[in-house]
Amino acid sequence: KAGVTQTPRYLIKTRGQQVTLSCSPISGHRSVSWYQQTPGQGLQFLFEYFSETQRNKGNFPGRFSGRQFSNSRSEMNVSTLELGDSALYLCASSLKGQETQYFGPGTRLLVL
Amino acid sequence: DAKTTQPPSMDCAEGRAANLPCNHSTISGNEYVYWYRQIHSQGPQYIIHGLKNNETNEMASLIITEDRKSSTLILPHATLRDTAVYYCIVRLPHGSSNTGKLIFGQGTTLQVKP
């Protein structure tokens, strides 16, 4: 089985712009979770989607949003980018959310 | 906040067993212990998980104490490619509404040396 894929792998944006990141889960997996990793804060949970519905949300501002499509692919969007949004964004998929999560390679976002 | 405590760093000689400890003294009876590792700038890789019994797979062994307040991940023959940050995570039980959420601590940086 193919693993979790994320696109793009690298991205450079400027402050004030918005960005959309994509995640394709393992085939058959319906839960997708997103995480942000920074040197200062480590790995932090952003949100989880299951069957096109947001089921859990971490402590991030409303500029961070996401969605899931009927084929379980998920996107996350960050609007009005700030320098502090520079991070590695990871997504993970699992069958329904309660099983083992498998991570993708991440998207490295640099905000200038 | 993470419910686990791990040493920030450890060294291990190549070919020897690496024993990574984790304390989870407030773990509930139905919470699982998961281990992941992250090699520099890659996505975390699942290693193993357990509830009460010791577990073994092709990558590692997981030893959970009888009172479940601590566990040890064992890499039986460490190689240079095992150099990574290892995360021990206590996960809410299956069926809980929050099971899609992993709470990561700072992990243990394992340096395998030749």
PDB file of C-alpha atoms in Angstrom:
ATOM      1  CA  LYS A   1       0.000   0.000   0.000  1.00  0.00           C
ATOM      2  CA  ALA A   2       1.157   3.488  -0.742  1.00  0.00           C
ATOM      3  CA  GLY A   3       1.821   5.595   2.323  1.00  0.00           C
ATOM      4  CA  VAL A   4       0.494   9.004   3.267  1.00  0.00           C
ATOM      5  CA  THR A   5       1.458  11.614   0.718  1.00  0.00           C
ATOM      6  CA  GLN A   6       1.658  15.351   1.199  1.00  0.00           C
ATOM      7  CA  THR A   7       2.016  18.100  -1.366  1.00  0.00           C
ATOM      8  CA  PRO A   8       3.856  20.291  -1.813  1.00  0.00           C
ATOM      9  CA  ARG A   9       6.914  19.200   0.121  1.00  0.00           C
ATOM     10  CA  TYR A  10       8.367  22.685   0.376  1.00  0.00           C
ATOM     11  CA  LEU A  11       6.772  26.086   0.166  1.00  0.00           C
ATOM     12  CA  ILE A  12       7.907  29.673   0.563  1.00  0.00           C
ATOM     13  CA  LYS A  13       5.355  32.410   1.179  1.00  0.00           C
ATOM     14  CA  THR A  14       5.388  35.984   2.407  1.00  0.00           C
ATOM     15  CA  ARG A  15       3.558  37.459   5.360  1.00  0.00           C
ATOM     16  CA  GLY A  16      -0.101  38.144   4.724  1.00  0.00           C
ATOM     17  CA  GLN A  17      -0.467  35.511   2.031  1.00  0.00           C
ATOM     18  CA  GLN A  18      -2.498  32.361   2.405  1.00  0.00           C
ATOM     19  CA  VAL A  19      -1.475  28.770   1.751  1.00  0.00           C
ATOM     20  CA  THR A  20      -3.196  25.454   1.110  1.00  0.00           C
ATOM     21  CA  LEU A  21      -1.554  22.142   1.890  1.00  0.00           C
ATOM     22  CA  SER A  22      -2.789  18.770   0.716  1.00  0.00           C
ATOM     23  CA  CYS A  23      -2.758  15.317   2.280  1.00  0.00           C
ATOM     24  CA  SER A  24      -3.731  12.002   0.682  1.00  0.00           C
ATOM     25  CA  PRO A  25      -4.254   9.282   3.278  1.00  0.00           C
ATOM     26  CA  ILE A  26      -3.466   5.608   2.985  1.00  0.00           C
ATOM     27  CA  SER A  27      -6.099   3.883   0.877  1.00  0.00           C
ATOM     28  CA  GLY A  28      -9.066   2.921   3.046  1.00  0.00           C
ATOM     29  CA  HIS A  29      -8.197   5.310   5.854  1.00  0.00           C
ATOM     30  CA  ARG A  30     -10.965   7.748   6.671  1.00  0.00           C
ATOM     31  CA  SER A  31      -9.399   9.758   9.495  1.00  0.00           C
ATOM     32  CA  VAL A  32      -6.855  12.469   8.780  1.00  0.00           C
ATOM     33  CA  SER A  33      -5.132  14.476  11.495  1.00  0.00           C
ATOM     34  CA  TRP A  34      -2.905  17.504  11.030  1.00  0.00           C
ATOM     35  CA  TYR A  35       0.030  18.581  13.176  1.00  0.00           C
ATOM     36  CA  GLN A  36       2.373  21.546  13.265  1.00  0.00           C
ATOM     37  CA  GLN A  37       6.007  21.076  14.281  1.00  0.00           C
ATOM     38  CA  THR A  38       8.249  23.969  15.248  1.00  0.00           C
ATOM     39  CA  PRO A  39      11.571  23.978  17.121  1.00  0.00           C
ATOM     40  CA  GLY A  40      10.045  25.938  19.991  1.00  0.00           C
ATOM     41  CA  GLN A  41       6.704  24.183  20.454  1.00  0.00           C
ATOM     42  CA  GLY A  42       7.424  20.719  19.140  1.00  0.00           C
ATOM     43  CA  LEU A  43       4.665  18.659  17.559  1.00  0.00           C
ATOM     44  CA  GLN A  44       1.204  20.107  18.163  1.00  0.00           C
ATOM     45  CA  PHE A  45      -2.181  18.799  17.099  1.00  0.00           C
ATOM     46  CA  LEU A  46      -4.125  21.068  14.755  1.00  0.00           C
ATOM     47  CA  PHE A  47      -7.317  19.165  13.903  1.00  0.00           C
ATOM     48  CA  GLU A  48      -8.751  15.842  12.836  1.00  0.00           C
ATOM     49  CA  TYR A  49     -11.220  15.059  10.096  1.00  0.00           C
ATOM     50  CA  PHE A  50     -13.333  11.970   9.735  1.00  0.00           C
ATOM     51  CA  SER A  51     -15.982  11.395   7.073  1.00  0.00           C
ATOM     52  CA  GLU A  52     -15.680  15.002   5.892  1.00  0.00           C
ATOM     53  CA  THR A  53     -16.371  16.384   9.382  1.00  0.00           C
ATOM     54  CA  GLN A  54     -13.985  18.059  11.775  1.00  0.00           C
ATOM     55  CA  ARG A  55     -14.036  15.885  14.862  1.00  0.00           C
ATOM     56  CA  ASN A  56     -11.288  17.417  16.995  1.00  0.00           C
ATOM     57  CA  LYS A  57      -9.552  20.737  17.087  1.00  0.00           C
ATOM     58  CA  GLY A  58      -6.361  21.881  18.767  1.00  0.00           C
ATOM     59  CA  ASN A  59      -5.606  25.263  20.251  1.00  0.00           C
ATOM     60  CA  PHE A  60      -4.838  27.246  17.120  1.00  0.00           C
ATOM     61  CA  PRO A  61      -6.340  30.513  15.844  1.00  0.00           C
ATOM     62  CA  GLY A  62      -9.123  30.579  13.298  1.00  0.00           C
ATOM     63  CA  ARG A  63      -6.604  31.378  10.546  1.00  0.00           C
ATOM     64  CA  PHE A  64      -5.942  27.641  10.493  1.00  0.00           C
ATOM     65  CA  SER A  65      -8.708  25.676   8.841  1.00  0.00           C
ATOM     66  CA  GLY A  66      -9.148  22.441   7.007  1.00  0.00           C
ATOM     67  CA  ARG A  67     -11.510  20.247   5.145  1.00  0.00           C
ATOM     68  CA  GLN A  68     -11.870  16.693   3.982  1.00  0.00           C
ATOM     69  CA  PHE A  69     -13.270  15.438   0.729  1.00  0.00           C
ATOM     70  CA  SER A  70     -15.438  12.410   0.043  1.00  0.00           C
ATOM     71  CA  ASN A  71     -12.362  10.418  -1.027  1.00  0.00           C
ATOM     72  CA  SER A  72     -10.800  11.192   2.398  1.00  0.00           C
ATOM     73  CA  ARG A  73      -8.165  13.492   0.975  1.00  0.00           C
ATOM     74  CA  SER A  74      -7.713  16.512   3.181  1.00  0.00           C
ATOM     75  CA  GLU A  75      -6.499  20.049   2.821  1.00  0.00           C
ATOM     76  CA  MET A  76      -5.492  22.590   5.397  1.00  0.00           C
ATOM     77  CA  ASN A  77      -5.448  26.309   4.819  1.00  0.00           C
ATOM     78  CA  VAL A  78      -3.615  29.032   6.662  1.00  0.00           C
ATOM     79  CA  SER A  79      -4.743  32.567   5.936  1.00  0.00           C
ATOM     80  CA  THR A  80      -2.920  35.824   6.635  1.00  0.00           C
ATOM     81  CA  LEU A  81       0.391  34.093   7.164  1.00  0.00           C
ATOM     82  CA  GLU A  82       2.674  35.203   9.984  1.00  0.00           C
ATOM     83  CA  LEU A  83       6.381  34.600  10.417  1.00  0.00           C
ATOM     84  CA  GLY A  84       5.589  32.238  13.278  1.00  0.00           C
ATOM     85  CA  ASP A  85       3.663  29.954  10.945  1.00  0.00           C
ATOM     86  CA  SER A  86       6.962  28.745   9.515  1.00  0.00           C
ATOM     87  CA  ALA A  87       6.940  25.069  10.414  1.00  0.00           C
ATOM     88  CA  LEU A  88       6.792  21.486   9.267  1.00  0.00           C
ATOM     89  CA  TYR A  89       3.148  20.554   8.731  1.00  0.00           C
ATOM     90  CA  LEU A  90       2.421  16.879   9.081  1.00  0.00           C
ATOM     91  CA  CYS A  91      -0.648  14.869   8.382  1.00  0.00           C
ATOM     92  CA  ALA A  92      -1.411  11.401   9.641  1.00  0.00           C
ATOM     93  CA  SER A  93      -4.080   8.945   8.634  1.00  0.00           C
ATOM     94  CA  SER A  94      -5.782   6.013  10.306  1.00  0.00           C
ATOM     95  CA  LEU A  95      -8.767   3.818   9.589  1.00  0.00           C
ATOM     96  CA  LYS A  96     -11.236   5.614  11.830  1.00  0.00           C
ATOM     97  CA  GLY A  97      -9.051   7.689  14.142  1.00  0.00           C
ATOM     98  CA  GLN A  98      -8.714   5.285  17.026  1.00  0.00           C
ATOM     99  CA  GLU A  99      -6.201   2.990  15.365  1.00  0.00           C
ATOM    100  CA  THR A 100      -2.522   3.561  14.727  1.00  0.00           C
ATOM    101  CA  GLN A 101      -1.820   6.797  12.885  1.00  0.00           C
ATOM    102  CA  TYR A 102       0.657   6.804  10.018  1.00  0.00           C
ATOM    103  CA  PHE A 103       2.393  10.029   9.135  1.00  0.00           C
ATOM    104  CA  GLY A 104       3.295  11.572   5.828  1.00  0.00           C
ATOM    105  CA  PRO A 105       6.661  13.198   5.060  1.00  0.00           C
ATOM    106  CA  GLY A 106       5.373  16.681   5.835  1.00  0.00           C
ATOM    107  CA  THR A 107       5.264  20.035   4.086  1.00  0.00           C
ATOM    108  CA  ARG A 108       7.921  22.498   5.135  1.00  0.00           C
ATOM    109  CA  LEU A 109       6.522  26.031   5.030  1.00  0.00           C
ATOM    110  CA  LEU A 110       8.758  29.073   5.239  1.00  0.00           C
ATOM    111  CA  VAL A 111       7.118  32.455   5.725  1.00  0.00           C
ATOM    112  CA  LEU A 112       9.272  35.464   4.860  1.00  0.00           C
TER     113      LEU A 112
ATOM    114  CA  ASP B   1       0.201  18.591  28.164  1.00  0.00           C
ATOM    115  CA  ALA B   2       1.962  15.340  27.468  1.00  0.00           C
ATOM    116  CA  LYS B   3       1.326  12.646  30.049  1.00  0.00           C
ATOM    117  CA  THR B   4       4.798  11.137  29.648  1.00  0.00           C
ATOM    118  CA  THR B   5       8.308  11.929  30.836  1.00  0.00           C
ATOM    119  CA  GLN B   6      11.381  10.885  28.871  1.00  0.00           C
ATOM    120  CA  PRO B   7      15.082  11.661  29.230  1.00  0.00           C
ATOM    121  CA  PRO B   8      16.053  14.346  26.713  1.00  0.00           C
ATOM    122  CA  SER B   9      18.952  12.388  25.243  1.00  0.00           C
ATOM    123  CA  MET B  10      20.716   9.029  25.276  1.00  0.00           C
ATOM    124  CA  ASP B  11      23.691   7.450  23.561  1.00  0.00           C
ATOM    125  CA  CYS B  12      24.049   3.873  22.424  1.00  0.00           C
ATOM    126  CA  ALA B  13      26.888   1.960  20.802  1.00  0.00           C
ATOM    127  CA  GLU B  14      26.162   0.475  17.405  1.00  0.00           C
ATOM    128  CA  GLY B  15      25.200  -3.187  17.651  1.00  0.00           C
ATOM    129  CA  ARG B  16      24.174  -2.926  21.288  1.00  0.00           C
ATOM    130  CA  ALA B  17      20.633  -2.831  22.629  1.00  0.00           C
ATOM    131  CA  ALA B  18      19.110   0.595  23.114  1.00  0.00           C
ATOM    132  CA  ASN B  19      16.744   0.823  26.083  1.00  0.00           C
ATOM    133  CA  LEU B  20      14.604   3.942  26.084  1.00  0.00           C
ATOM    134  CA  PRO B  21      12.600   4.590  29.260  1.00  0.00           C
ATOM    135  CA  CYS B  22       9.304   6.405  29.609  1.00  0.00           C
ATOM    136  CA  ASN B  23       7.366   7.374  32.720  1.00  0.00           C
ATOM    137  CA  HIS B  24       3.591   7.658  32.562  1.00  0.00           C
ATOM    138  CA  SER B  25       2.580   7.569  36.210  1.00  0.00           C
ATOM    139  CA  THR B  26      -0.910   9.037  35.625  1.00  0.00           C
ATOM    140  CA  ILE B  27      -1.905   6.583  32.921  1.00  0.00           C
ATOM    141  CA  SER B  28      -5.467   5.300  33.094  1.00  0.00           C
ATOM    142  CA  GLY B  29      -6.336   1.650  32.905  1.00  0.00           C
ATOM    143  CA  ASN B  30      -7.599   1.811  29.359  1.00  0.00           C
ATOM    144  CA  GLU B  31      -4.968   4.114  27.854  1.00  0.00           C
ATOM    145  CA  TYR B  32      -2.440   2.739  25.398  1.00  0.00           C
ATOM    146  CA  VAL B  33       1.292   3.423  25.252  1.00  0.00           C
ATOM    147  CA  TYR B  34       2.511   4.255  21.751  1.00  0.00           C
ATOM    148  CA  TRP B  35       6.038   4.779  20.489  1.00  0.00           C
ATOM    149  CA  TYR B  36       6.998   6.756  17.411  1.00  0.00           C
ATOM    150  CA  ARG B  37      10.343   7.953  16.160  1.00  0.00           C
ATOM    151  CA  GLN B  38      11.290  10.843  13.950  1.00  0.00           C
ATOM    152  CA  ILE B  39      14.428  10.865  11.903  1.00  0.00           C
ATOM    153  CA  HIS B  40      15.607  14.386  11.166  1.00  0.00           C
ATOM    154  CA  SER B  41      12.955  16.429   9.329  1.00  0.00           C
ATOM    155  CA  GLN B  42      10.925  13.376   8.303  1.00  0.00           C
ATOM    156  CA  GLY B  43       7.433  12.435   9.419  1.00  0.00           C
ATOM    157  CA  PRO B  44       7.157  10.405  12.638  1.00  0.00           C
ATOM    158  CA  GLN B  45       7.332   6.666  12.106  1.00  0.00           C
ATOM    159  CA  TYR B  46       5.155   4.296  14.116  1.00  0.00           C
ATOM    160  CA  ILE B  47       7.162   1.715  16.056  1.00  0.00           C
ATOM    161  CA  ILE B  48       4.968  -0.214  18.458  1.00  0.00           C
ATOM    162  CA  HIS B  49       2.153   0.100  20.976  1.00  0.00           C
ATOM    163  CA  GLY B  50       0.748  -1.819  23.927  1.00  0.00           C
ATOM    164  CA  LEU B  51      -1.827  -1.773  26.685  1.00  0.00           C
ATOM    165  CA  LYS B  52      -0.737  -4.157  29.431  1.00  0.00           C
ATOM    166  CA  ASN B  53       1.309  -6.969  27.986  1.00  0.00           C
ATOM    167  CA  ASN B  54       4.787  -6.784  26.561  1.00  0.00           C
ATOM    168  CA  GLU B  55       4.830  -6.499  22.802  1.00  0.00           C
ATOM    169  CA  THR B  56       7.385  -7.337  20.124  1.00  0.00           C
ATOM    170  CA  ASN B  57       7.518  -6.684  16.408  1.00  0.00           C
ATOM    171  CA  GLU B  58      10.188  -6.602  13.749  1.00  0.00           C
ATOM    172  CA  MET B  59      11.398  -3.203  14.873  1.00  0.00           C
ATOM    173  CA  ALA B  60      11.395  -3.289  18.651  1.00  0.00           C
ATOM    174  CA  SER B  61      10.082  -4.653  21.927  1.00  0.00           C
ATOM    175  CA  LEU B  62       7.912  -2.800  24.397  1.00  0.00           C
ATOM    176  CA  ILE B  63       8.099  -3.679  28.069  1.00  0.00           C
ATOM    177  CA  ILE B  64       5.327  -2.238  30.272  1.00  0.00           C
ATOM    178  CA  THR B  65       5.653  -2.532  34.035  1.00  0.00           C
ATOM    179  CA  GLU B  66       2.960  -4.375  35.908  1.00  0.00           C
ATOM    180  CA  ASP B  67       1.590  -1.172  37.457  1.00  0.00           C
ATOM    181  CA  ARG B  68       1.725   0.426  33.963  1.00  0.00           C
ATOM    182  CA  LYS B  69       3.400   3.552  35.323  1.00  0.00           C
ATOM    183  CA  SER B  70       6.421   3.173  33.088  1.00  0.00           C
ATOM    184  CA  SER B  71       7.617   1.399  29.990  1.00  0.00           C
ATOM    185  CA  THR B  72      10.802   0.713  28.066  1.00  0.00           C
ATOM    186  CA  LEU B  73      11.301   0.570  24.336  1.00  0.00           C
ATOM    187  CA  ILE B  74      14.063  -1.828  23.350  1.00  0.00           C
ATOM    188  CA  LEU B  75      15.866  -1.723  20.030  1.00  0.00           C
ATOM    189  CA  PRO B  76      17.760  -5.026  20.221  1.00  0.00           C
ATOM    190  CA  HIS B  77      20.668  -4.239  17.896  1.00  0.00           C
ATOM    191  CA  ALA B  78      20.910  -0.505  17.305  1.00  0.00           C
ATOM    192  CA  THR B  79      22.323   0.732  14.019  1.00  0.00           C
ATOM    193  CA  LEU B  80      23.372   4.206  12.937  1.00  0.00           C
ATOM    194  CA  ARG B  81      20.042   4.493  11.118  1.00  0.00           C
ATOM    195  CA  ASP B  82      18.242   4.264  14.452  1.00  0.00           C
ATOM    196  CA  THR B  83      19.546   7.705  15.396  1.00  0.00           C
ATOM    197  CA  ALA B  84      16.326   9.693  15.851  1.00  0.00           C
ATOM    198  CA  VAL B  85      14.005  11.368  18.329  1.00  0.00           C
ATOM    199  CA  TYR B  86      11.826   8.770  20.044  1.00  0.00           C
ATOM    200  CA  TYR B  87       8.414   9.756  21.349  1.00  0.00           C
ATOM    201  CA  CYS B  88       6.457   7.893  23.981  1.00  0.00           C
ATOM    202  CA  ILE B  89       2.756   8.781  23.872  1.00  0.00           C
ATOM    203  CA  VAL B  90      -0.103   7.829  26.138  1.00  0.00           C
ATOM    204  CA  ARG B  91      -3.146   7.590  23.980  1.00  0.00           C
ATOM    205  CA  LEU B  92      -6.764   7.854  24.920  1.00  0.00           C
ATOM    206  CA  PRO B  93      -8.599   4.574  24.684  1.00  0.00           C
ATOM    207  CA  HIS B  94     -10.089   3.226  21.542  1.00  0.00           C
ATOM    208  CA  GLY B  95     -13.605   4.493  21.186  1.00  0.00           C
ATOM    209  CA  SER B  96     -12.906   7.791  22.930  1.00  0.00           C
ATOM    210  CA  SER B  97     -13.920  10.878  21.013  1.00  0.00           C
ATOM    211  CA  ASN B  98     -10.362  12.214  21.248  1.00  0.00           C
ATOM    212  CA  THR B  99      -8.528   9.208  19.876  1.00  0.00           C
ATOM    213  CA  GLY B 100      -7.676  11.014  16.636  1.00  0.00           C
ATOM    214  CA  LYS B 101      -5.373  13.290  18.594  1.00  0.00           C
ATOM    215  CA  LEU B 102      -1.818  12.453  19.626  1.00  0.00           C
ATOM    216  CA  ILE B 103      -0.122  14.578  22.283  1.00  0.00           C
ATOM    217  CA  PHE B 104       3.634  14.618  21.772  1.00  0.00           C
ATOM    218  CA  GLY B 105       6.160  15.485  24.442  1.00  0.00           C
ATOM    219  CA  GLN B 106       9.751  16.461  23.752  1.00  0.00           C
ATOM    220  CA  GLY B 107      10.919  12.892  23.250  1.00  0.00           C
ATOM    221  CA  THR B 108      14.358  11.323  23.670  1.00  0.00           C
ATOM    222  CA  THR B 109      17.082  12.019  21.163  1.00  0.00           C
ATOM    223  CA  LEU B 110      18.906   8.725  20.674  1.00  0.00           C
ATOM    224  CA  GLN B 111      22.391   8.987  19.218  1.00  0.00           C
ATOM    225  CA  VAL B 112      23.794   5.685  18.010  1.00  0.00           C
ATOM    226  CA  LYS B 113      27.568   5.849  17.834  1.00  0.00           C
ATOM    227  CA  PRO B 114      29.948   3.653  15.817  1.00  0.00           C
TER     228      PRO B 114
END
